[in-house]
Amino acid sequence: MSVQTITSPDAIRTLFSTAMSEMYRTEVPAYQTLVGLVEEVNAAVLAADPAERHRLAAAGGLARITEERHGAIRLGTAQELSTMRRLFAVMGMRPVGYYDLSEAGVPVHSTAFRPVDEEALSRNPFRVFTSLLRLDLIADAALRQEAEQVLAGRSIFTPGCLALIEKAEAEGGLDEEDADRFVAEALETFRWHSKANVPLDLYNRLHDAHRLIADVVSFKGPHINHLTPRTLDIDAVQRLMPEKGIAPKAVVEGPPTRRCAILLRQTSFKALSEPVDFQDGEGWRAGVHTARFGEIEQRGIALTPKGRALYDTLLQDSRRIVAPAADGSNAAQYMAALQQVFAPFPDSWDEIRRQGLGYFTYSLTEAGRRSRPAPGADLDALIDAGLVRFDPVVYEDFLPVSAAGIFQSNLGDDAQQDFAASPNQQRFEADLGAPVLNPFELYAELERASIANCFAAQ
Ligand code: OOG
Ligand code: NI
């Protein structure tokens, strides 16, 4: 194939995320309502805050806001995970980070597939939080075996999709026609199936072991379980959701409300109970399953290891004062404690930068371009002289405590369960067939490259 005919992975990713969003809008109408609300709130924020609008536009972030989404899926086997890695690679998405959720009572470990370089991120930062079920954490050996058997018997990818993954790997990409076919075939894997892969009795036993196990094992494929648009004001969306007939979860996960947003704040609406037909001899038997929901998020600055350590400590401290109850009864106390405990975290970009808590990109101002700073000049001095500006790097990843909160709010209050914490990144990477990338290294590289660019851009 000649280079000219290859469709860029970024373009395939955009086709795919648009197709996925359209599919989910028709499958889960409340998601459509939520997207509409987020668009309203984002437009209002930008209208009321020209400075923020200007900052986003200058940093190249404005265009990506309205289209921005993440989704999540849960897989059952190593084979599914490694093939999923190859599928996402066709769209320029790489596995970044390792998340152990066993500690939080959820029997999965996870990574996020996402684009990694700056240009790809600014074109379309679509990400998919991808979890692998850990049957090794299920105590009942007989049930574990039954679940393994069901999973071994399913194939979640269409033959057409597998063939196109191989073609992309062999030829270094796909042409336009193949890219369109690939998107349509790949979408099939993420579709909802209202006919279960198991009889009701097995579903119930899996469900009793853990609701998540039933969700992964009982269906033909890993239905996308939520899609998440990005908002510029999550508190406003949380407040307005009930007016649109959507019931939000009790508390917003992540850091408290601040002037300078850090990391990631998320909230969701509860999963819907949906009719499902279970196998019953030659026929079908009606039942329900609860899995699919909607979520919103507000993204802030990516923190350095030092900033992240401070975040983790403060979050732990505030949860020691008030642990958020699943029924929402102490939501106000929790949010108040969070706000108070986070007071020591500096709340100006300048201070966050000076203390080395966050990652920034640097660029020459108009005056800077005229004066052409010498390589090796002191960056702080250039900033003070108005020759260089700095902008926060957006956090592109996820947070394990928040992810656990999102999982839990959709599993119901009775689903709290203890597993021994057992992170196993090595095992995860063996199953994935590749190492996961280190998010801190990616942010540090973005920052380094932007500094080098200040001195080389002439
Ligand atoms: C994934 C939950 C985690 C997030 O945004 O932290 C997540 C799931 O429920 O499968 O999506
Ligand atoms: Ni999510």
Coordinates of C-alpha atoms in Angstrom, one line a residue, residues 4 13 26 31 64 71-73 97 123 127 145 172 196 213 231 274-276 328 344 361 380 400 405 452:
Q4 CA -0.7 8.3 0.6
R13 CA -10.2 7.1 16.1
T26 CA -29.8 5.6 20.9
Y31 CA -26.8 9.9 27.8
R64 CA -11.3 19.2 21.6
G71 CA -15.7 5.0 27.6
A72 CA -15.3 1.9 29.6
I73 CA -15.4 -1.9 29.0
G97 CA -1.1 3.1 33.4
R123 CA -7.1 16.0 17.5
R127 CA -9.9 7.0 25.7
Q145 CA -14.5 -23.1 36.4
G172 CA 1.2 -0.4 8.4
A196 CA -27.7 -13.4 27.6
I213 CA -18.6 -11.1 37.3
T231 CA -17.4 19.5 31.2
E274 CA -32.6 -3.2 31.5
P275 CA -34.6 -6.2 30.3
V276 CA -32.6 -9.3 29.3
G328 CA -25.4 9.7 50.0
P344 CA -2.8 23.2 51.9
T361 CA 4.0 23.4 28.7
D380 CA 12.0 31.5 35.5
P400 CA -8.1 4.4 41.1
G405 CA -16.3 5.0 43.5
A452 CA 13.3 22.7 24.0

